[in-house]
CSV table of C-alpha atoms and ligand atoms in Angstrom, one decimal:
chain,number,residue,atom,x,y,z
A,1,GLU,CA,13.6,18.0,-12.0
A,2,LYS,CA,14.3,18.1,-8.4
A,3,GLY,CA,13.4,21.7,-8.0
A,4,GLY,CA,14.7,22.9,-4.6
A,5,TRP,CA,14.6,19.4,-3.0
A,6,SER,CA,17.7,17.5,-1.9
A,7,SER,CA,16.6,14.3,-3.5
A,8,PHE,CA,13.8,13.0,-5.8
A,9,MET,CA,12.5,10.8,-2.9
A,10,ARG,CA,12.1,13.7,-0.6
A,11,LYS,CA,10.2,15.6,-3.4
A,12,GLU,CA,8.0,12.6,-4.2
A,13,VAL,CA,7.2,11.9,-0.5
A,14,ALA,CA,6.0,15.6,-0.3
A,15,GLU,CA,3.9,15.2,-3.4
A,16,GLN,CA,1.7,12.5,-2.0
A,17,PRO,CA,-1.3,14.7,-1.2
A,18,GLU,CA,-1.2,15.9,-4.8
A,19,ALA,CA,-0.7,12.3,-6.2
A,20,VAL,CA,-3.9,11.1,-4.5
A,21,ALA,CA,-5.9,14.3,-5.5
A,22,ASN,CA,-4.8,14.0,-9.1
A,23,THR,CA,-5.7,10.3,-9.2
A,24,VAL,CA,-9.2,11.1,-7.8
A,25,ARG,CA,-9.7,14.2,-10.0
A,26,GLY,CA,-12.4,13.9,-12.6
A,27,ARG,CA,-13.4,10.5,-11.4
A,28,ILE,CA,-16.2,11.4,-8.9
A,29,ALA,CA,-19.3,13.1,-10.1
A,30,ASP,CA,-22.7,13.2,-8.4
A,31,GLU,CA,-21.3,11.0,-5.7
A,32,GLN,CA,-20.5,8.2,-8.2
A,33,VAL,CA,-17.3,6.9,-9.6
A,34,VAL,CA,-16.7,7.8,-13.2
A,35,ILE,CA,-13.8,6.0,-14.9
A,36,PRO,CA,-14.1,6.4,-18.6
A,37,GLU,CA,-11.1,4.2,-19.3
A,38,LEU,CA,-13.0,1.3,-17.8
A,39,GLU,CA,-15.7,1.5,-20.4
A,40,ALA,CA,-13.8,-1.0,-22.5
A,41,LEU,CA,-15.1,-3.4,-19.9
A,42,GLY,CA,-18.9,-3.2,-19.8
A,43,ASP,CA,-21.0,-3.4,-16.7
A,44,GLU,CA,-22.3,-6.9,-17.8
A,45,GLU,CA,-18.7,-8.2,-17.9
A,46,LEU,CA,-18.0,-6.8,-14.5
A,47,ARG,CA,-21.1,-8.3,-13.0
A,48,ALA,CA,-20.0,-11.7,-14.3
A,49,VAL,CA,-16.6,-11.5,-12.5
A,50,ARG,CA,-16.5,-14.4,-10.0
A,51,ARG,CA,-12.9,-13.9,-8.8
A,52,ILE,CA,-10.2,-11.2,-9.0
A,53,THR,CA,-6.5,-12.2,-9.0
A,54,ILE,CA,-4.1,-9.3,-8.5
A,55,VAL,CA,-0.6,-9.7,-9.8
A,56,ALA,CA,2.2,-7.3,-9.0
A,57,CYS,CA,5.7,-7.1,-7.6
A,58,GLY,CA,7.3,-5.3,-4.6
A,59,THR,CA,5.5,-2.2,-3.3
A,60,ALA,CA,2.8,-2.6,-6.0
A,61,SER,CA,1.9,-6.0,-4.5
A,62,TYR,CA,1.4,-4.4,-1.1
A,63,ALA,CA,-1.0,-1.9,-2.7
A,64,GLY,CA,-2.8,-5.0,-4.0
A,65,LEU,CA,-2.9,-6.5,-0.5
A,66,VAL,CA,-4.4,-3.3,0.9
A,67,ALA,CA,-7.0,-3.2,-1.9
A,68,LYS,CA,-8.0,-6.9,-1.3
A,69,TYR,CA,-9.5,-5.9,2.0
A,70,ALA,CA,-11.4,-3.1,0.4
A,71,ILE,CA,-12.6,-4.7,-2.8
A,72,GLU,CA,-13.8,-7.8,-0.9
A,73,GLN,CA,-15.6,-5.7,1.6
A,74,TRP,CA,-17.3,-3.4,-0.9
A,75,ALA,CA,-17.9,-5.6,-3.9
A,76,ARG,CA,-18.1,-9.0,-2.2
A,77,VAL,CA,-15.9,-10.7,-4.8
A,78,PRO,CA,-13.1,-13.0,-3.7
A,79,VAL,CA,-9.7,-11.4,-4.3
A,80,GLU,CA,-6.3,-13.0,-4.2
A,81,VAL,CA,-2.9,-11.3,-4.6
A,82,GLU,CA,0.0,-13.1,-6.1
A,83,LEU,CA,3.5,-12.0,-6.9
A,84,SER,CA,3.8,-11.9,-10.7
A,85,HIS,CA,6.9,-14.1,-10.8
A,86,GLU,CA,5.2,-16.8,-8.7
A,87,PHE,CA,2.0,-16.6,-10.7
A,88,ARG,CA,3.6,-16.9,-14.1
A,89,TYR,CA,5.6,-20.1,-13.3
A,90,ARG,CA,2.9,-22.3,-12.0
A,91,GLU,CA,-0.2,-23.1,-13.9
A,92,PRO,CA,-2.7,-20.9,-12.0
A,93,VAL,CA,-6.3,-21.6,-12.4
A,94,ILE,CA,-7.6,-18.7,-14.5
A,95,GLU,CA,-11.1,-18.9,-15.9
A,96,GLN,CA,-13.1,-16.6,-18.1
A,97,ASP,CA,-14.9,-15.2,-15.1
A,98,THR,CA,-11.6,-14.3,-13.5
A,99,LEU,CA,-10.5,-10.8,-13.7
A,100,VAL,CA,-6.7,-10.3,-13.6
A,101,LEU,CA,-5.8,-6.9,-12.1
A,102,SER,CA,-2.2,-5.9,-12.5
A,103,ILE,CA,-0.5,-3.1,-10.7
A,104,SER,CA,2.7,-1.5,-11.9
A,105,GLN,CA,4.1,2.0,-11.6
A,106,SER,CA,6.3,1.6,-14.6
A,107,GLY,CA,4.1,-0.5,-16.6
A,108,GLU,CA,7.2,-2.4,-17.8
A,109,THR,CA,8.0,-4.9,-15.1
A,110,MET,CA,8.7,-8.1,-17.1
A,111,ASP,CA,7.2,-10.5,-14.6
A,112,THR,CA,4.0,-8.6,-14.3
A,113,LEU,CA,3.8,-8.2,-18.1
A,114,MET,CA,4.2,-12.0,-18.6
A,115,ALA,CA,1.5,-12.7,-16.0
A,116,VAL,CA,-0.9,-10.4,-17.9
A,117,LYS,CA,-0.1,-12.1,-21.2
A,118,TYR,CA,-0.7,-15.5,-19.6
A,119,ALA,CA,-4.0,-14.4,-18.2
A,120,ARG,CA,-5.3,-13.2,-21.5
A,121,GLU,CA,-4.2,-16.3,-23.2
A,122,MET,CA,-6.4,-18.2,-20.6
A,123,GLY,CA,-9.3,-16.1,-21.6
A,124,ALA,CA,-9.5,-13.8,-18.5
A,125,LYS,CA,-10.3,-10.1,-18.6
A,126,THR,CA,-7.4,-8.0,-17.6
A,127,VAL,CA,-7.3,-4.5,-16.0
A,128,SER,CA,-4.1,-2.7,-15.2
A,129,VAL,CA,-3.4,0.0,-12.7
A,130,CYS,CA,-0.4,2.0,-14.1
A,131,ASN,CA,1.4,5.3,-13.6
A,132,THR,CA,2.9,5.6,-17.0
A,133,GLN,CA,0.9,6.6,-20.0
A,134,GLY,CA,1.1,4.2,-22.9
A,135,ALA,CA,3.4,1.7,-21.2
A,136,THR,CA,3.5,-2.0,-22.3
A,137,ILE,CA,1.3,-3.5,-19.5
A,138,PRO,CA,-1.7,-1.2,-20.1
A,139,ARG,CA,-1.3,-1.8,-23.8
A,140,GLU,CA,-1.5,-5.5,-23.2
A,141,SER,CA,-4.6,-5.2,-20.9
A,142,ASP,CA,-8.3,-4.9,-21.8
A,143,ALA,CA,-8.6,-1.7,-19.7
A,144,VAL,CA,-6.4,0.5,-17.7
A,145,VAL,CA,-7.0,2.8,-14.6
A,146,TYR,CA,-4.2,5.2,-14.7
A,147,THR,CA,-2.7,6.6,-11.5
A,148,HIS,CA,-1.8,10.3,-11.8
A,149,ALA,CA,1.0,10.4,-9.4
A,150,GLY,CA,3.3,12.2,-12.0
A,151,PRO,CA,6.7,10.7,-12.9
A,152,GLU,CA,8.4,8.8,-10.0
A,153,VAL,CA,12.2,9.0,-10.3
A,154,ALA,CA,13.4,7.7,-6.9
A,155,VAL,CA,13.9,3.9,-7.0
A,156,ALA,CA,12.0,3.6,-3.8
A,157,SER,CA,8.3,3.8,-4.6
A,158,THR,CA,6.3,6.3,-2.5
A,159,LYS,CA,3.8,8.5,-4.2
A,160,ALA,CA,3.0,5.8,-6.8
A,161,PHE,CA,2.0,3.5,-3.8
A,162,VAL,CA,-0.6,5.8,-2.4
A,163,ALA,CA,-1.9,6.6,-5.9
A,164,GLN,CA,-2.2,2.9,-6.6
A,165,ILE,CA,-4.3,2.3,-3.5
A,166,THR,CA,-6.5,5.3,-4.5
A,167,ALA,CA,-7.0,4.0,-8.1
A,168,LEU,CA,-7.7,0.5,-6.7
A,169,TYR,CA,-10.3,1.9,-4.3
A,170,LEU,CA,-12.0,3.9,-7.1
A,171,PHE,CA,-12.1,0.6,-9.1
A,172,GLY,CA,-13.5,-1.3,-6.0
A,173,LEU,CA,-16.2,1.3,-5.5
A,174,HIS,CA,-17.1,1.2,-9.2
A,175,LEU,CA,-17.3,-2.5,-9.0
A,176,ALA,CA,-19.5,-2.2,-5.9
A,177,ARG,CA,-21.9,0.1,-7.7
A,178,VAL,CA,-22.1,-2.1,-10.8
A,179,ARG,CA,-22.7,-5.2,-8.7
A,180,GLY,CA,-25.2,-3.4,-6.4
A,181,THR,CA,-23.3,-4.5,-3.1
A,182,LEU,CA,-23.2,-0.9,-1.6
A,183,THR,CA,-26.1,1.5,-1.2
A,184,ASP,CA,-25.8,4.9,-2.7
A,185,GLY,CA,-25.3,6.3,0.8
A,186,GLN,CA,-22.5,3.9,1.6
A,187,LEU,CA,-20.8,4.6,-1.7
A,188,ALA,CA,-21.0,8.3,-1.2
A,189,ALA,CA,-19.6,8.0,2.3
A,190,GLN,CA,-16.5,6.1,1.0
A,191,LEU,CA,-16.0,8.6,-1.7
A,192,HIS,CA,-16.0,11.4,0.8
A,193,GLU,CA,-13.4,9.5,2.8
A,194,LEU,CA,-11.3,9.2,-0.3
A,195,GLN,CA,-11.7,12.9,-1.2
A,196,ALA,CA,-10.5,13.8,2.4
A,197,VAL,CA,-7.2,11.9,2.1
A,198,PRO,CA,-5.0,14.6,0.4
A,199,GLU,CA,-5.7,17.1,3.3
A,200,LYS,CA,-5.0,14.4,5.9
A,201,LEU,CA,-1.8,13.4,4.1
A,202,ALA,CA,-0.6,16.9,4.2
A,203,SER,CA,-1.1,16.9,8.0
A,204,VAL,CA,0.7,13.5,8.4
A,205,LEU,CA,3.7,15.1,6.5
A,206,GLU,CA,3.8,17.8,9.2
A,207,GLU,CA,4.8,15.1,11.6
A,208,SER,CA,7.9,14.4,9.5
A,209,GLU,CA,10.4,16.3,11.6
A,210,LYS,CA,9.7,14.1,14.7
A,211,VAL,CA,10.1,11.0,12.5
A,212,ALA,CA,13.3,12.4,11.2
A,213,GLN,CA,14.7,12.9,14.7
A,214,LEU,CA,13.8,9.3,15.6
A,215,ALA,CA,15.5,8.0,12.5
A,216,HIS,CA,18.7,10.1,13.4
A,217,TRP,CA,18.7,8.6,16.9
A,218,MET,CA,18.4,5.1,15.5
A,219,ALA,CA,21.0,5.4,12.8
A,220,ASP,CA,23.0,2.5,14.3
A,221,THR,CA,20.1,0.1,14.5
A,222,ARG,CA,20.7,-3.2,13.0
A,223,SER,CA,17.3,-4.7,12.8
A,224,VAL,CA,13.7,-3.3,12.8
A,225,LEU,CA,10.4,-5.1,13.0
A,226,PHE,CA,7.1,-3.9,11.7
A,227,LEU,CA,3.7,-5.2,12.9
A,228,GLY,CA,0.2,-4.6,11.6
A,229,ARG,CA,-3.2,-6.2,11.3
A,230,HIS,CA,-5.8,-6.2,8.6
A,231,VAL,CA,-4.9,-3.2,6.2
A,232,GLY,CA,-2.1,-2.3,8.6
A,233,TYR,CA,-0.4,-5.7,7.7
A,234,PRO,CA,0.6,-4.8,4.2
A,235,ILE,CA,1.7,-1.4,5.6
A,236,ALA,CA,4.1,-3.2,7.9
A,237,LEU,CA,5.4,-5.1,4.9
A,238,GLU,CA,5.9,-1.9,3.1
A,239,GLY,CA,7.6,-0.2,6.0
A,240,ALA,CA,10.1,-3.1,6.1
A,241,LEU,CA,10.8,-3.1,2.4
A,242,LYS,CA,11.5,0.6,2.4
A,243,LEU,CA,14.0,0.2,5.2
A,244,LYS,CA,15.7,-2.7,3.5
A,245,GLU,CA,16.1,-1.0,0.2
A,246,LEU,CA,17.0,2.5,1.4
A,247,ALA,CA,19.0,1.9,4.6
A,248,TYR,CA,20.3,-1.6,4.0
A,249,ILE,CA,19.0,-2.6,7.4
A,250,HIS,CA,17.5,-6.0,8.2
A,251,ALA,CA,13.8,-5.4,8.5
A,252,GLU,CA,10.7,-7.7,8.6
A,253,GLY,CA,7.0,-7.0,8.6
A,254,PHE,CA,4.5,-9.4,10.3
A,255,ALA,CA,0.8,-9.7,10.8
A,256,ALA,CA,0.6,-8.9,14.5
A,257,GLY,CA,-1.7,-11.9,15.0
A,258,GLU,CA,1.2,-14.1,13.8
A,259,LEU,CA,3.5,-13.1,16.7
A,260,LYS,CA,2.7,-16.1,19.0
A,261,HIS,CA,3.3,-18.4,16.0
A,262,GLY,CA,7.0,-17.6,15.9
A,263,PRO,CA,8.2,-14.0,15.4
A,264,ILE,CA,7.8,-13.1,19.1
A,265,ALA,CA,11.0,-15.2,19.7
A,266,LEU,CA,12.9,-12.5,18.0
A,267,ILE,CA,12.0,-9.9,20.6
A,268,GLU,CA,14.9,-9.1,23.0
A,269,PRO,CA,15.5,-6.1,25.0
A,270,GLY,CA,15.9,-2.9,22.9
A,271,GLN,CA,14.5,-4.4,19.6
A,272,PRO,CA,12.8,-1.6,17.8
A,273,VAL,CA,9.3,-2.5,16.6
A,274,PHE,CA,7.0,-0.2,14.7
A,275,VAL,CA,3.4,-1.1,15.3
A,276,VAL,CA,0.5,0.2,13.0
A,277,VAL,CA,-2.4,0.7,15.4
A,278,PRO,CA,-5.9,0.7,14.0
A,279,SER,CA,-8.4,3.3,15.2
A,280,PRO,CA,-10.3,2.4,18.4
A,281,ARG,CA,-13.5,4.3,17.3
A,282,HIS,CA,-15.1,1.6,15.1
A,283,PRO,CA,-17.2,-1.4,16.0
A,284,ASN,CA,-15.2,-4.6,15.7
A,285,SER,CA,-12.0,-2.6,15.8
A,286,LEU,CA,-8.9,-4.7,16.1
A,287,HIS,CA,-7.4,-1.9,18.4
A,288,PRO,CA,-7.7,-4.0,21.7
A,289,LYS,CA,-5.9,-6.9,19.9
A,290,VAL,CA,-3.1,-4.7,18.7
A,291,VAL,CA,-2.7,-3.0,22.1
A,292,SER,CA,-2.4,-6.5,23.7
A,293,ASN,CA,0.2,-7.4,21.0
A,294,ILE,CA,2.1,-4.3,22.0
A,295,GLN,CA,1.9,-5.3,25.7
A,296,GLU,CA,3.3,-8.7,24.8
A,297,ILE,CA,6.3,-7.4,23.0
A,298,ARG,CA,6.9,-4.6,25.5
A,299,ALA,CA,7.0,-7.1,28.3
A,300,ARG,CA,9.9,-8.7,26.5
A,301,GLY,CA,11.7,-5.5,26.2
A,302,ALA,CA,10.8,-4.3,22.7
A,303,ARG,CA,11.2,-0.6,22.0
A,304,VAL,CA,7.7,0.2,20.6
A,305,ILE,CA,7.1,3.0,18.1
A,306,ALA,CA,3.3,3.2,17.6
A,307,ILE,CA,1.6,4.8,14.6
A,308,ALA,CA,-1.7,5.7,16.1
A,309,GLU,CA,-4.7,7.8,15.6
A,310,ALA,CA,-4.8,11.2,17.1
A,311,GLY,CA,-6.4,11.0,20.5
A,312,ASP,CA,-5.8,7.3,21.0
A,313,ALA,CA,-4.6,7.3,24.6
A,314,ALA,CA,-4.7,3.6,25.1
A,315,VAL,CA,-1.2,3.1,23.5
A,316,LEU,CA,0.5,5.7,25.5
A,317,PRO,CA,1.5,3.6,28.6
A,318,PHE,CA,3.1,1.0,26.4
A,319,ALA,CA,4.7,2.9,23.6
A,320,ASP,CA,8.2,4.5,23.7
A,321,GLU,CA,7.3,6.8,20.8
A,322,VAL,CA,3.9,7.7,19.3
A,323,ILE,CA,3.5,9.1,15.8
A,324,ARG,CA,0.0,10.5,15.2
A,325,ILE,CA,-2.2,10.2,12.1
A,326,PRO,CA,-5.5,12.0,11.6
A,327,LEU,CA,-8.9,10.2,12.1
A,328,ALA,CA,-10.0,8.2,9.1
A,329,ALA,CA,-12.3,5.3,8.3
A,330,PRO,CA,-10.4,1.9,8.8
A,331,LEU,CA,-9.9,1.2,5.1
A,332,PHE,CA,-8.3,4.6,4.6
A,333,GLU,CA,-5.8,4.4,7.4
A,334,PRO,CA,-3.1,2.7,5.3
A,335,LEU,CA,-2.8,5.7,3.0
A,336,LEU,CA,-1.8,7.8,6.1
A,337,ALA,CA,0.1,5.2,8.2
A,338,VAL,CA,2.6,4.4,5.4
A,339,VAL,CA,4.0,8.0,5.3
A,340,PRO,CA,5.9,8.0,8.6
A,341,LEU,CA,7.4,4.7,7.6
A,342,GLN,CA,8.6,6.1,4.3
A,343,VAL,CA,10.0,9.1,6.0
A,344,PHE,CA,11.7,7.0,8.7
A,345,ALA,CA,13.5,4.8,6.0
A,346,MET,CA,14.5,7.9,4.0
A,347,GLU,CA,15.9,9.8,7.0
A,348,LEU,CA,17.7,6.8,8.4
A,349,ALA,CA,19.4,6.2,5.0
A,350,GLN,CA,20.3,9.9,4.8
A,351,ALA,CA,21.7,9.8,8.3
A,352,LYS,CA,23.9,6.9,7.2
A,353,GLY,CA,25.1,9.0,4.3
A,354,LEU,CA,23.4,6.8,1.6
A,355,ASP,CA,22.0,7.7,-1.7
A,356,VAL,CA,18.2,7.7,-1.2
A,357,ASP,CA,17.4,8.0,-4.9
A,358,GLN,CA,19.5,5.3,-6.2
A,359,PRO,CA,20.1,2.6,-3.6
A,360,ARG,CA,22.7,0.0,-4.4
A,361,ASN,CA,21.8,-3.0,-6.6
A,362,LEU,CA,18.4,-1.8,-7.5
A,363,ALA,CA,16.8,-0.5,-10.7
A,364,LYS,CA,13.7,1.6,-11.0
A,365,SER,CA,12.1,-0.8,-13.4
A,366,VAL,CA,12.9,-4.4,-13.6
A,367,THR,CA,12.5,-5.3,-17.2
A,368,VAL,CA,14.5,-8.5,-17.0
A,369,GLU,CA,13.8,-11.7,-15.0
B,1,M6R,O1,7.1,-0.6,-11.8
B,1,M6R,P1,6.5,-1.5,-10.8
B,1,M6R,O2,5.4,-0.9,-10.0
B,1,M6R,O3,6.0,-2.8,-11.6
B,1,M6R,O4,7.6,-2.1,-9.9
B,1,M6R,C1,7.4,-3.0,-9.0
B,1,M6R,C2,8.5,-3.1,-8.0
B,1,M6R,O5,9.7,-3.4,-8.7
B,1,M6R,C3,8.7,-1.9,-7.2
B,1,M6R,O6,7.6,-1.5,-6.4
B,1,M6R,C4,9.9,-2.0,-6.2
B,1,M6R,O7,9.5,-3.0,-5.1
B,1,M6R,C5,10.3,-0.6,-5.5
B,1,M6R,N1,11.7,-0.5,-5.5
B,1,M6R,C6,9.8,-0.5,-4.1
B,1,M6R,O8,10.1,0.6,-3.6
């Protein structure tokens, strides 16, 4: 039920702090990750994994791309992310020490289901991350880590996305413990970061009015670009997808480092570009590189909307608008930075008088090819 909300999407965007909190709840004890559903896969089996292949579609695949950075960093296992429909129609190299990790909100996406079945036939272990209890994909997998985002009704995925990243991070930290790739202290620090996300999400949501105004001013925009690096890159892709599906506006997400390799040719005066800016506070931060990307596009007339950490003053001289997110460790920034992009797409669609819960031509769950 929508309760007092004007749309399911608005309600689900607002429920994101809760979606993350519920996905974490009961899964951290004594500064360790506890995921009883994973017991079907013993520690020995997890130690034997040499490669992880993530299969998913749409927004779920972007959660997978975010998780790739975290799982590789924490558990030191190579992770690749592939769209399920590409995976299932080529003969991918899947071996017994490959773990195939599927991500699906509905648990019924046909292409992802077929990818999981193929992986099992090839002898791989399969784990699914799913938001729907008892759905087909988890039933076809060796183990499942449920997201507890609650039912997601709006076609555009929002709270399921942040819950997917949360569940994948818990999985990654569990793997790191089993494989001994993080010290107890490092593990505890990451878990604290994760536990702090719901409160930070609540404060990002407080910025929504500013984002809504921006969307209303931009209601006639015909094309929007999104840039990010590292974990900000999949967030740029997700921002573009949200805008396409909700507002029917041409949008593209790029890895900012790719600009010079082509996309910068698209920049002309007035072109709106959202840039996901990493925190400047960490050693090896990509912040200076992103700021120089901003300067490059600004010099060509782009209208820059920066999503930047509170207190980051370096973006101010170059950005037309700055949307602030709270301080977080680098791997946790995507959980926060995605929210203004969701709100922007939703508000812009609303400003155009479109149905944000049920965009044209789309279905909530794609159970056919
Ligand atoms: O149910 P699933 O997570 O498997 O669905 C995957 C995609 O169809 C889904 O994320 C789609 O891209 C959404 N409409 C995005 O908002």
